[in-house]
Amino acid sequence: MSDSFDLGEPPQPKDTAYRVLARKYRPQNFDQLIGQDAMVQTLANAIRRGRLAHAFLLTGVRGVGKTSTARLVAKALNCIGPDGQGGPTIDPCGVCDPCVSIAEGRNIDVIEMDAASHTGVDDMRAVIDAARLAAFGARFKIYIIDEVHMLSKNAFNALLKTLEEPPEHVKFLLATTEVQKVPVTVLSRCQRFDLRRIPADKLAAHFAYVSELEGAEAEPEALALIARAADGSARDGLSILDQAIAHAGMEGGGVTAPAVRTMLGLSDRAAIRDLFGLLLDSDAPGALAALRTQYDLGVDPQSVLRGLLETVHAVTLAKLGGDADPAQSAEEREAYQGWARSLSFPALHRLWQLLLKGHDEVGRAALPIEAGEMALLRVVHASSLPDPGELARQIASGAPIAAAPAAGGAPASAAAPVDALPATFEDMVGLIQRNGGGSLLSHLNANARPVRYAPPELTLSTQRPLPADLPAQLAARLQDLTGVKWKITTEDAAGEATLSERRKAAEEAERAEILETPIVKAAFEAFPDAVLENWNKEASA
């Protein structure tokens, strides 16, 4: 009896194993490196002029291309061209033996080392000993040390001398996401390149190109969502795109925005805009219902708060007149512009602070959805409170305290009624005087001749010189103090006397009246050279 077993036909290897998009579309030349034009130009100039550093430090967030750039530099320095006669070039041919072997990760003169798993001084001594040996077949022996900040202090100290004066045939390429943890002594021995976060619009364009090559249909909005979720990282974005394409294949369609939102647990941008509008309208029940709807769809409450923060930021940029995000739809831009016209900067800053506090609380809360609801309620109720600065001005002026403007910036329906406004022109100037006044107050006292005063409307005479911008300044100041929009106009008419002229006339009348009192007349008869100074009508009576 045989001890062998018939296991059937052995499994046949597939012709090609699937490669994830992040590996399949790794840059093979500097032209394919996205968003790092400044670094590529510097390297090109250095290679062209023969001014190659002995050590490079590449730093940046995950997935921006640090290791890929290091491999491209290795290819650029070791490329010999299709004819075998070429030298270092910023455009490696990609077909010579060094280029092919480096791209395939099998070149024995290009050593990649993960510092996270080789942190000790013995690991670094092995590198130093091997660095003394000449390259086997390449022009340069290149050491690529990834996450170099993970090396121990002793390992860094062991590397320092070799890093400062390496053999002529050795180049060091160090990569890290946490450059602040790299000792200054190491930084000073390297030529440093800070790889930038890749802009979302460039990522979206790259993902569209990859989708086309993969034969997958993808909506522009879906690609924009993936680009935003990637947070500047091409690798992260390609991984998400890979998952989205697989998800679309299961559903039998292309990559759609709703599918990407569901996959990533993102809230719908239209739903966020609707929720933001409910908050501005102080609709507490509606806002809570909208949040619960998103929660029931599987959206994290913290993601909803983050979406609201992004909305406040977008509205603020729109108010500043900045360029619109190319990833925004026309509907989004129109909504943001509308809110930018109605929301004041103080209201936007207050919304930001309230939502930011809520976002942090939800992240720490044991009951996230409840914490999210309380955060939205705080926003709703805070919008009905007066602005602290406005409240202080109203208290100082003695005017009735008006309700705060709605979050949208429009005056609330409970603003000060017309009959509560300053009754006379003098009262209006007194209100301004009690709240600062400045140069505006001096013009109102000395030169302003009221033609008509019917609050909240005022017409001033132009027969006395007034600053051209005084009506606009006065209207804005009065609106701040009263919560009511004022209409200030000018007219070529005589108008009433200025307040300074009125006070002077009143003083002269009071002086004349005092001079006619018996006791004062008797005093002047007894002392003809006497002068009336600092008179007080009540004291003289």
PDB file of C-alpha atoms in Angstrom, residues 4-11:
ATOM      1  CA  SER A   4       1.302   8.725  -1.047  1.00  0.00           C
ATOM      2  CA  PHE A   5      -1.948  10.531  -1.594  1.00  0.00           C
ATOM      3  CA  ASP A   6      -3.371  11.786  -4.864  1.00  0.00           C
ATOM      4  CA  LEU A   7      -4.088  15.464  -4.271  1.00  0.00           C
ATOM      5  CA  GLY A   8      -5.152  16.077  -7.841  1.00  0.00           C
ATOM      6  CA  GLU A   9      -3.720  18.673 -10.135  1.00  0.00           C
ATOM      7  CA  PRO A  10      -1.613  21.303  -8.340  1.00  0.00           C
ATOM      8  CA  PRO A  11      -2.987  24.832  -8.514  1.00  0.00           C
TER       9      PRO A  11
END
